């Protein structure tokens, strides 16, 4: 799977100067409700000549290899500038996390042939000028696509959220929703490795089986088959929940609140069930925060970036030792992007939703 | 106002052996919705002979001087045993915080004439066997009734909640709801002394005036006159809110969530607007917890009792130095108990709601 750096560089040099068809996925305009495939469109644009990056620009010309579908991107489809990240621009290429190969560089931190991860465009080739958050990937045995999943933002979200926000203790009862998703699957496995009792919820029998059989969860249930989420949680947590890693919000959060133990902690992450609602579902059981002295905390992984190096070291080791498994839902070709992204909101994916733009 | 300890003891001795009419307020039965006066009744019971406490019982015979009306007592009117405190028993005397004079003692920590605070009955004379949480009050210049308010559970709730849960920084923007209440008025004053900018909400013009003119709040508003709480908060906090000390829950909490600043903290205390609702109002804006990385924490003062001695020292000093004002709504006579308690839920009281059972 891995090729030598020299080979990567040779390919980069070879592409430079060529004229390519640069397929792009365009954001059509601001939306309400659940994203639809028609909110995006494939543009097979004018031919692009892969020229050297202008001197003094500090930029990079890259070939995109993998793109990441993440629920937070839904937030950028609203015309709202007050968030932590600006909205997409209608008519422009969608932006997201990706893994890319550097073809040319005017930045001394990167050279042709380097494989990098960070923000890029949903297109085959991108010119990147915002280079501060790009990271060079060291070649090893781990699939490159993991750098937008297990070893990227979702994995780091799980790591920072679980250790820093949930502050787990050995033996505690941990509940994870959207447990087979990009974040949830790592939260559950870290919790098991930490000595916790872990139950996850997901939206299909297949996902539930994977949680129990492949990811080592102590229990799992299909929330779509539970008439009463409170009862489902009571069945799985007769002693109550110490830590709820909430990836969905909504009625699952309400049910979890009733089942929290004293001094419990709830990490609020993503709220995927609520991302698309202009009038989000009401949460009715917050009074439980008082009676059970529960701490509920929203967080963004970007506030914990000082921990990224130790995350990368820890999780890379665990992965290489076979102590952590990571499920990906790989979608072939840039064309599959809109459908893959939309699938996030219907729970179509099993594991991290990734688009393979190019084999390298 | 204060009498010498010898005088207190003489009075105690004088009462012992007498037969008295022991008026009581009885809890009639479990309720739903907002408490009504008719949920309680005055019982002018059989005559009671004030006899010495049985040897070996460890108990106290007390004459009750002041009783406290607190919102948490509403929770004890439900037939629900899963809370941090058991429900009241129908047909029995209501229990609550009070200030009492010891008439006789079988407990070496207390002697006749001592003035104590802690749990007692809503009646003129009580036999108390649960003595662990009783506290002997040192006679000084502070009104005795303050020991169920400023220097009692509500004051300590303000102190622990503000310093331990909100973790304030100098210059931060602090919002307090139910700001003229037993807890809120101290939160606001502690925040001012800490160097914060403080705005409070309350339910009448008179209360708003008091917040600004007597308690030194930087701003205040009458929530009943605001058509849009979000707009009211934006007017008072154009820069947003760092700390929200939430005494009410419901729509005020929802509006505050929209106005939180990054890394804001919300202390959830009491939720008086929700105490009486069997189907509490939904909170819709929790997604703000993520985008603003807000920590929202429920708490009970009883988890922080190790801080009680420093609280008592600090707040007693501030009170004696005139740096803190405390408003009481004094109700005369045990008979006034049901109306005083019910008034808590309509916002009738200005300041701490207290019942004076006996002048001493």
XYZ file of C-alpha atoms in Angstrom:
720
model
C 0.000 0.000 0.000
C 2.714 2.475 0.927
C 5.069 3.711 -1.723
C 8.426 5.287 -1.172
C 8.667 9.038 -0.754
C 10.847 9.188 -3.856
C 8.091 7.589 -5.884
C 5.572 10.109 -4.553
C 7.839 12.958 -5.498
C 8.425 11.583 -8.987
C 4.663 11.376 -9.537
C 4.251 14.916 -8.327
C 6.905 16.212 -10.686
C 5.379 14.234 -13.526
C 1.953 15.829 -13.050
C 3.239 19.375 -12.922
C 2.770 21.173 -16.206
C 0.014 18.819 -17.316
C -3.474 20.007 -18.118
C -6.195 18.128 -16.250
C -9.943 18.009 -15.958
C -10.510 19.203 -12.389
C -13.785 17.722 -11.212
C -15.327 19.691 -8.352
C -18.266 19.432 -5.981
C -19.974 22.816 -5.766
C -22.119 24.134 -2.917
C -25.279 25.389 -4.591
C -26.757 27.580 -1.885
C -27.891 27.874 1.729
C -30.326 25.258 2.912
C -32.792 24.442 5.633
C -33.515 20.969 6.899
C -31.676 17.801 6.056
C -29.070 18.119 3.279
C -30.022 16.636 -0.079
C -27.744 15.509 -2.877
C -29.158 18.286 -5.027
C -27.756 20.875 -2.619
C -24.409 20.087 -4.208
C -23.436 19.506 -7.798
C -20.598 17.972 -9.706
C -18.888 20.499 -11.931
C -16.593 19.221 -14.615
C -14.993 22.553 -15.089
C -12.671 24.071 -17.528
C -9.396 22.333 -18.001
C -6.795 23.211 -15.395
C -3.101 23.520 -16.065
C -1.130 22.299 -13.058
C 1.313 25.145 -12.792
C 3.875 25.978 -10.164
C 2.531 27.832 -7.132
C 3.206 31.605 -7.378
C 6.394 32.636 -5.574
C 5.800 34.442 -2.300
C 2.282 33.084 -1.907
C 3.290 30.439 0.627
C 0.743 28.119 -0.965
C 0.573 24.519 -2.063
C -0.747 22.781 -5.148
C -2.123 19.392 -4.128
C -3.758 16.345 -5.599
C -6.577 15.231 -3.302
C -6.618 11.560 -2.350
C -9.293 11.224 0.337
C -12.049 13.568 1.479
C -13.938 13.397 4.720
C -17.702 13.686 5.266
C -18.330 15.208 8.683
C -21.599 16.284 10.306
C -20.189 19.701 11.285
C -20.154 20.581 7.581
C -23.946 20.812 7.724
C -23.463 23.896 9.925
C -21.567 25.587 7.095
C -24.549 25.202 4.786
C -26.477 27.802 6.768
C -26.157 31.502 6.077
C -24.927 32.188 9.588
C -21.634 33.853 10.334
C -21.725 33.726 14.128
C -20.366 30.198 14.434
C -16.820 29.044 15.042
C -16.380 28.431 11.322
C -17.701 30.532 8.424
C -20.426 29.287 6.079
C -19.680 27.826 2.656
C -19.870 30.238 -0.273
C -22.656 29.423 -2.751
C -21.234 28.559 -6.132
C -17.845 27.668 -4.684
C -16.202 24.336 -4.049
C -17.092 22.621 -0.783
C -14.291 22.600 1.770
C -13.497 19.798 4.176
C -10.822 17.663 5.726
C -8.807 15.586 3.331
C -5.607 13.726 2.647
C -3.647 15.134 -0.277
C -0.373 14.815 -2.082
C 1.743 17.942 -2.560
C 2.525 18.578 -6.234
C 4.225 21.903 -5.753
C 5.010 24.039 -2.740
C 5.993 27.606 -2.038
C 6.055 26.758 1.672
C 9.269 25.565 3.271
C 7.367 23.166 5.553
C 6.199 21.060 2.622
C 7.810 19.705 -0.511
C 6.525 17.920 -3.619
C 5.625 14.325 -2.842
C 4.645 15.014 0.771
C 1.359 13.506 1.916
C -0.576 15.954 4.054
C -3.886 16.163 5.897
C -5.997 19.208 6.648
C -8.549 21.460 5.001
C -8.766 21.132 1.260
C -11.407 21.443 -1.466
C -13.861 18.843 -2.724
C -12.120 18.639 -6.069
C -9.360 16.667 -7.670
C -6.672 19.332 -7.407
C -6.539 22.232 -4.990
C -4.487 25.319 -4.438
C -4.197 25.785 -0.680
C -3.093 29.050 0.856
C -4.317 28.466 4.415
C -1.491 26.165 5.392
C -1.277 26.691 9.180
C -3.316 23.650 10.091
C -1.919 21.304 7.499
C -0.012 18.384 8.855
C 2.548 16.233 7.115
C 1.763 12.537 7.386
C 4.610 10.180 8.199
C 4.426 7.100 5.997
C 3.755 3.949 8.007
C 1.505 0.904 7.928
C -1.649 2.781 8.699
C -4.063 3.465 5.810
C -3.755 7.063 4.624
C -7.509 7.558 4.826
C -7.327 7.049 8.617
C -5.843 10.543 8.753
C -9.309 12.007 8.226
C -10.834 9.495 10.667
C -9.112 7.581 13.421
C -6.030 9.825 13.335
C -7.807 12.974 12.223
C -10.440 15.296 13.566
C -13.026 12.618 14.481
C -10.496 10.464 16.324
C -9.099 13.455 18.129
C -12.640 14.527 19.028
C -13.156 11.137 20.646
C -9.814 11.317 22.468
C -10.146 14.899 23.758
C -13.825 14.466 24.592
C -13.403 11.208 26.422
C -10.302 12.005 28.458
C -10.598 15.775 28.933
C -14.359 16.346 29.072
C -15.628 13.035 30.482
C -12.645 12.506 32.839
C -13.261 8.756 33.112
C -12.564 6.492 36.055
C -11.918 2.769 35.903
C -15.103 0.757 36.204
C -17.476 3.530 35.267
C -20.566 2.977 33.131
C -20.197 4.635 29.740
C -22.892 5.166 27.135
C -22.051 6.260 23.578
C -24.657 7.215 20.981
C -23.988 6.981 17.241
C -21.497 4.438 18.508
C -20.463 3.000 15.165
C -19.790 6.454 13.721
C -16.480 8.153 13.105
C -16.211 9.445 16.671
C -18.304 6.957 18.642
C -16.400 3.843 17.665
C -13.170 5.240 19.091
C -14.836 6.594 22.241
C -16.176 3.120 22.985
C -12.866 1.403 22.393
C -10.909 3.939 24.463
C -13.437 3.492 27.242
C -13.014 -0.286 27.146
C -9.231 0.077 27.222
C -9.681 2.406 30.199
C -11.539 -0.305 32.117
C -15.057 1.028 31.720
C -18.311 -0.810 31.000
C -19.461 0.400 27.582
C -22.800 0.287 25.791
C -23.479 1.916 22.440
C -26.550 2.791 20.441
C -26.782 2.702 16.671
C -29.429 2.630 13.971
C -29.363 -0.885 12.533
C -28.957 -4.502 13.574
C -25.788 -4.724 11.492
C -24.232 -1.810 13.366
C -25.266 -3.265 16.704
C -23.659 -6.588 15.805
C -20.453 -4.812 14.791
C -20.331 -2.894 18.059
C -20.590 -6.091 20.056
C -18.625 -8.477 17.844
C -15.938 -6.330 16.257
C -15.475 -3.347 18.543
C -15.764 -5.098 21.887
C -18.632 -3.103 23.376
C -20.225 -4.775 26.412
C -23.657 -4.066 25.008
C -25.400 -2.291 22.162
C -28.908 -1.581 20.983
C -30.732 -0.364 17.882
C -32.488 2.813 18.936
C -34.891 2.522 16.014
C -36.324 -0.638 17.519
C -36.818 0.769 21.011
C -40.250 2.218 21.697
C -38.970 3.746 24.927
C -35.347 4.910 25.076
C -35.518 5.371 28.833
C -36.429 1.702 29.243
C -33.695 0.639 26.821
C -31.126 2.526 28.884
C -32.479 1.120 32.149
C -32.138 -2.380 30.707
C -28.512 -1.783 29.724
C -27.596 0.333 32.729
C -29.542 -0.933 35.745
C -27.039 0.977 37.899
C -27.216 4.127 35.777
C -24.753 5.947 33.553
C -21.601 7.707 34.742
C -20.515 9.057 31.370
C -22.669 9.800 28.367
C -20.765 10.689 25.222
C -23.567 12.310 23.258
C -23.181 12.366 19.502
C -26.840 12.916 18.693
C -28.729 15.188 21.094
C -32.526 15.081 20.939
C -34.582 12.376 22.564
C -31.581 10.165 23.314
C -30.071 12.960 25.389
C -33.368 13.380 27.215
C -33.518 9.671 28.002
C -29.887 9.586 29.110
C -30.451 12.527 31.480
C -32.987 10.437 33.414
C -30.471 7.632 33.767
C -27.413 9.561 34.882
C -25.729 8.658 38.152
C -24.616 11.160 40.762
C -21.637 13.221 39.562
C -22.154 11.981 36.015
C -20.676 13.731 33.015
C -22.182 14.355 29.604
C -19.953 15.364 26.703
C -21.994 17.119 24.043
C -20.513 16.399 20.668
C -22.016 17.009 17.257
C -25.725 16.657 18.027
C -26.176 15.189 14.587
C -29.899 14.649 15.100
C -30.305 18.383 15.623
C -27.927 19.804 13.012
C -30.620 20.052 10.396
C -33.481 21.346 12.474
C -34.241 25.028 12.392
C -36.330 24.468 15.539
C -34.361 21.891 17.484
C -36.142 19.375 19.637
C -36.698 20.433 23.231
C -34.793 18.736 26.033
C -37.076 18.265 29.021
C -35.066 16.555 31.713
C -32.359 19.065 32.568
C -33.583 19.171 36.163
C -31.716 15.875 36.472
C -28.542 17.938 36.220
C -29.330 19.256 39.676
C -30.568 16.170 41.461
C -27.676 14.095 40.087
C -25.102 16.934 40.039
C -24.275 16.241 36.445
C -21.795 18.246 34.419
C -22.776 18.661 30.782
C -20.186 20.193 28.557
C -20.040 21.101 24.904
C -16.618 21.034 23.337
C -14.701 21.404 20.126
C -11.600 19.358 19.473
C -9.870 22.510 18.269
C -9.658 23.775 21.855
C -7.430 20.841 22.790
C -4.899 20.915 19.967
C -2.001 20.989 22.440
C -2.885 17.332 23.041
C -2.772 16.374 19.379
C 0.807 15.033 19.430
C 0.114 12.707 22.365
C -3.172 11.649 20.758
C -1.358 10.760 17.549
C 1.297 8.819 19.385
C -1.144 6.954 21.630
C -3.725 6.061 19.021
C -1.169 5.183 16.350
C 0.430 2.749 18.803
C -2.912 1.241 19.807
C -3.804 0.834 16.164
C -0.490 -0.808 15.263
C -0.774 -3.139 18.252
C -4.202 -4.208 16.999
C -5.894 -2.932 20.140
C -8.090 -0.579 18.163
C -10.169 -1.306 15.094
C -11.483 1.426 12.846
C -14.390 1.034 10.480
C -14.546 3.049 7.321
C -17.304 3.404 4.788
C -15.300 4.069 1.639
C -17.042 5.785 -1.272
C -15.352 5.571 -4.635
C -14.805 8.729 -6.689
C -15.432 12.412 -6.123
C -18.830 11.918 -7.772
C -19.932 9.879 -4.755
C -19.387 12.888 -2.458
C -22.918 14.338 -2.294
C -24.532 10.971 -1.697
C -21.919 10.042 0.925
C -22.383 13.327 2.752
C -26.179 13.126 2.706
C -25.950 9.547 3.968
C -24.450 10.812 7.242
C -27.807 12.257 8.194
C -29.797 9.123 7.471
C -27.247 6.873 9.164
C -26.446 5.110 5.887
C -22.769 4.821 6.691
C -21.176 2.199 8.890
C -18.083 3.777 10.314
C -16.249 6.812 9.110
C -17.649 8.152 5.832
C -14.757 8.720 3.411
C -14.533 9.568 -0.288
C -11.653 8.168 -2.266
C -10.855 10.774 -4.910
C -7.797 9.055 -6.315
C -5.839 5.876 -5.818
C -2.262 6.873 -5.341
C -32.122 42.209 69.478
C -29.641 39.731 70.987
C -30.135 38.586 74.521
C -27.540 37.060 76.754
C -27.067 33.301 76.687
C -28.053 33.165 80.350
C -31.354 34.773 79.573
C -31.970 32.243 76.788
C -31.246 29.397 79.111
C -33.522 30.793 81.821
C -36.357 31.015 79.320
C -35.709 27.472 78.208
C -35.821 26.169 81.755
C -38.960 28.169 82.450
C -40.818 26.597 79.516
C -39.900 23.054 80.425
C -42.736 21.262 82.168
C -45.355 23.636 80.801
C -48.200 22.457 78.638
C -48.527 24.311 75.363
C -50.719 24.418 72.320
C -48.365 23.207 69.582
C -49.595 24.684 66.310
C -48.401 22.705 63.283
C -48.497 22.950 59.498
C -49.447 19.576 58.053
C -48.666 18.242 54.590
C -52.003 17.007 53.266
C -50.917 14.802 50.390
C -48.907 14.501 47.182
C -49.560 17.115 44.561
C -49.086 17.925 40.920
C -48.561 21.396 39.536
C -48.004 24.558 41.486
C -48.423 24.244 45.274
C -51.590 25.728 46.732
C -52.231 26.879 50.271
C -54.808 24.113 50.590
C -52.082 21.506 50.102
C -51.125 22.304 53.676
C -53.231 22.888 56.747
C -52.836 24.436 60.138
C -53.450 21.923 62.891
C -54.010 23.217 66.366
C -53.353 19.879 67.901
C -53.700 18.345 71.234
C -51.954 20.111 74.066
C -48.284 19.213 74.365
C -46.421 18.912 77.621
C -42.846 20.121 77.186
C -41.068 17.269 78.882
C -37.415 16.442 79.144
C -35.971 14.561 76.177
C -35.729 10.795 76.870
C -32.305 9.759 78.137
C -30.194 7.943 75.574
C -32.170 9.287 72.629
C -29.579 11.919 71.731
C -32.420 14.235 70.813
C -33.351 17.841 71.384
C -36.552 19.614 72.355
C -36.644 22.972 70.632
C -38.810 26.041 70.327
C -38.870 27.118 66.685
C -38.167 30.801 66.036
C -37.835 31.116 62.248
C -38.759 28.766 59.419
C -37.504 28.916 55.877
C -39.530 28.636 52.649
C -37.337 27.092 49.970
C -38.220 26.018 46.413
C -36.587 22.598 46.850
C -39.389 21.729 49.289
C -41.725 21.507 46.304
C -39.775 18.421 45.241
C -40.692 16.734 48.521
C -44.390 17.139 47.756
C -44.155 14.533 45.001
C -44.493 10.833 45.684
C -41.019 10.136 44.346
C -38.319 8.467 46.371
C -35.482 8.572 43.820
C -34.358 12.091 44.674
C -31.608 13.242 46.978
C -34.138 13.864 49.728
C -37.218 11.771 50.598
C -40.764 13.032 50.050
C -42.872 14.508 52.831
C -45.239 12.126 54.587
C -48.931 12.944 54.082
C -50.586 13.827 57.379
C -47.286 14.703 58.998
C -45.706 18.023 59.851
C -43.787 19.731 57.054
C -40.037 19.730 57.529
C -37.667 22.509 56.571
C -34.747 24.636 57.604
C -35.257 26.714 60.707
C -33.686 28.596 63.575
C -34.671 27.198 66.958
C -33.934 27.532 70.649
C -32.956 24.407 72.567
C -35.242 23.814 75.538
C -33.789 20.480 76.539
C -30.996 18.330 75.207
C -29.837 14.759 75.509
C -26.978 15.570 73.169
C -23.667 16.760 74.567
C -23.145 19.156 71.622
C -26.124 21.281 72.634
C -27.464 22.657 75.865
C -30.660 24.441 76.888
C -30.621 28.038 75.701
C -28.512 27.333 72.624
C -29.739 28.823 69.376
C -29.383 26.360 66.512
C -30.109 26.140 62.801
C -30.926 23.106 60.689
C -33.843 20.863 59.811
C -36.848 21.197 62.070
C -40.633 20.912 61.835
C -43.155 23.524 60.747
C -44.584 23.737 64.248
C -44.009 25.725 67.387
C -42.086 23.047 69.266
C -40.170 20.144 67.821
C -38.428 17.044 69.047
C -35.381 16.567 66.840
C -33.513 13.285 66.708
C -31.583 13.846 63.459
C -29.009 16.147 64.973
C -25.976 15.592 62.679
C -26.587 18.631 60.526
C -27.657 20.995 63.269
C -25.375 23.922 63.830
C -25.019 26.063 66.912
C -25.319 29.752 66.135
C -22.850 32.101 67.766
C -24.614 35.193 69.046
C -23.519 38.334 67.229
C -25.015 41.393 65.545
C -26.479 39.492 62.628
C -30.240 38.837 62.677
C -30.952 35.246 63.686
C -33.234 34.756 60.692
C -30.237 35.237 58.385
C -29.182 31.741 59.429
C -31.834 30.278 57.127
C -30.947 32.767 54.378
C -27.723 34.674 53.908
C -25.806 32.428 56.314
C -27.829 29.287 55.684
C -28.508 26.952 52.801
C -29.476 29.636 50.236
C -26.436 31.783 50.959
C -24.160 28.776 50.867
C -25.775 27.708 47.583
C -24.853 31.103 46.141
C -21.314 30.897 47.494
C -20.560 27.320 46.404
C -22.307 27.751 43.070
C -20.618 31.007 42.195
C -17.083 30.182 43.237
C -16.923 26.418 42.700
C -19.261 25.857 39.748
C -18.991 29.167 37.880
C -15.267 29.665 38.620
C -15.432 33.429 37.973
C -12.724 35.682 36.594
C -12.399 39.400 37.180
C -14.211 41.436 34.563
C -16.497 38.662 33.368
C -20.129 39.230 32.389
C -22.476 37.589 34.873
C -26.203 37.072 34.507
C -28.380 35.985 37.454
C -32.049 35.036 37.147
C -34.458 35.292 40.091
C -31.868 37.808 41.160
C -33.730 39.267 44.113
C -34.413 35.836 45.568
C -32.752 34.116 48.495
C -29.860 32.815 46.386
C -29.699 35.283 43.506
C -29.202 38.395 45.587
C -26.037 36.992 47.127
C -24.707 35.639 43.817
C -24.994 39.109 42.306
C -23.296 40.817 45.217
C -20.462 38.270 45.368
C -19.981 38.712 41.622
C -19.766 42.498 42.019
C -17.249 42.121 44.855
C -15.288 39.782 42.580
C -15.011 42.488 39.924
C -17.610 41.159 37.499
C -20.267 43.015 35.498
C -23.613 41.824 36.832
C -27.144 41.954 35.457
C -30.151 40.346 37.117
C -33.663 39.477 36.060
C -36.682 39.580 38.337
C -40.450 39.662 38.047
C -41.491 43.206 39.042
C -40.418 46.800 38.683
C -39.955 47.027 42.433
C -37.533 44.110 42.408
C -35.643 45.552 39.460
C -35.267 48.859 41.288
C -33.972 47.083 44.357
C -31.407 45.164 42.332
C -30.036 48.351 40.845
C -30.428 50.744 43.778
C -29.915 48.586 46.860
C -27.901 45.595 45.723
C -25.522 47.346 43.334
C -26.258 45.336 40.186
C -24.980 47.000 37.005
C -28.278 46.316 35.304
C -31.581 44.550 35.830
C -34.756 43.845 33.915
C -38.305 42.665 34.536
C -38.660 39.484 32.509
C -42.449 39.787 32.568
C -42.210 42.955 30.504
C -39.884 41.551 27.871
C -41.590 40.096 24.812
C -38.308 38.561 23.702
C -35.854 37.387 26.352
C -33.098 36.925 23.785
C -33.366 40.590 22.839
C -33.433 41.649 26.481
C -30.209 39.748 27.100
C -28.576 41.133 23.953
C -29.453 44.642 25.170
C -27.846 44.038 28.557
C -24.973 41.900 27.296
C -23.929 43.168 23.870
C -20.671 41.252 24.390
C -22.425 38.098 25.610
C -22.528 36.274 28.944
C -19.591 34.501 30.561
C -21.459 33.152 33.563
C -25.147 32.425 33.873
C -26.316 31.537 37.362
C -29.627 29.930 36.490
C -32.238 29.891 39.228
C -35.242 29.351 36.976
C -34.637 27.094 33.961
C -37.218 27.199 31.172
C -37.297 29.926 28.555
C -34.770 32.114 30.368
C -32.227 29.312 30.159
C -32.982 28.890 26.472
C -32.458 32.606 25.850
C -29.263 32.666 27.901
C -27.832 29.733 25.926
C -28.002 31.815 22.743
C -26.076 34.614 24.448
C -23.262 32.677 26.048
C -19.685 33.551 25.214
C -16.985 31.058 24.354
C -15.980 28.988 27.394
C -19.013 30.223 29.309
C -20.336 28.477 32.382
C -23.916 27.869 33.442
C -24.681 26.858 37.023
C -28.035 25.113 37.188
C -29.637 25.834 40.508
C -33.209 25.261 41.568
C -35.042 25.610 38.247
C -37.944 27.081 40.149
C -39.951 27.650 36.955
C -39.853 23.922 36.313
C -40.305 22.509 39.815
C -44.047 22.276 39.468
C -44.328 21.003 35.927
C -44.896 17.314 35.400
C -43.868 17.875 31.763
C -41.074 20.432 32.003
C -40.576 22.955 29.249
C -38.201 21.865 26.504
C -34.821 23.551 26.143
C -34.031 24.021 22.468
C -30.665 25.725 22.261
C -28.273 23.193 23.760
C -26.352 23.087 20.492
C -24.875 26.378 21.721
C -23.033 24.302 24.305
C -20.913 22.981 21.454
C -20.343 26.073 19.365
C -19.498 28.122 22.462
C -17.880 25.280 24.428
C -20.083 25.974 27.410
C -20.027 23.970 30.609
C -23.419 23.555 32.211
C -23.455 22.024 35.644
C -26.138 21.139 38.115
C -25.115 21.204 41.737
C -26.315 20.820 45.276
C -24.795 22.875 48.053
C -24.604 19.731 50.174
C -21.738 18.448 48.017
C -19.580 21.374 49.098
C -20.086 21.303 52.860
C -16.327 21.211 53.463
C -16.415 24.874 52.405
C -19.138 25.836 54.872
C -16.759 27.163 57.559
C -14.974 29.488 55.131
C -18.313 30.561 53.682
C -19.582 31.449 57.135
C -16.449 33.382 57.973
C -16.312 35.239 54.653
C -19.965 36.154 54.372
C -20.336 37.038 58.048
C -17.431 39.465 57.678
C -18.816 40.988 54.486
C -22.178 41.398 56.166
C -20.702 43.046 59.260
C -18.601 45.357 57.102
C -21.749 46.441 55.306
C -20.474 45.150 51.987
C -23.415 42.802 51.585
C -27.090 43.572 51.996
C -29.666 40.852 52.453
C -33.347 41.251 51.777
C -35.876 39.244 53.716
C -39.587 38.909 53.246
C -40.696 38.270 56.808
C -44.055 36.569 57.386
C -45.507 36.787 60.851
C -46.732 33.656 62.587
C -46.739 29.969 61.750
C -50.200 30.484 60.220
C -48.593 32.489 57.423
C -46.501 29.474 56.371
C -48.662 28.028 53.569
C -49.237 31.405 51.936
C -45.546 32.309 52.247
C -44.469 29.021 50.704
C -46.968 29.227 47.848
C -45.840 32.798 47.197
C -42.383 31.515 46.225
C -43.844 30.061 43.046
C -45.655 33.212 42.001
C -42.710 35.449 42.837
C -44.675 37.213 45.571
C -41.682 37.503 47.861
C -38.973 40.108 47.636
C -35.884 38.517 49.055
C -35.624 35.483 51.258
C -39.025 34.166 52.322
C -39.015 33.597 56.092
C -41.689 32.770 58.649
C -41.326 34.183 62.125
C -42.844 31.595 64.458
C -41.929 33.304 67.696
C -40.262 36.471 68.859
C -37.606 35.483 71.296
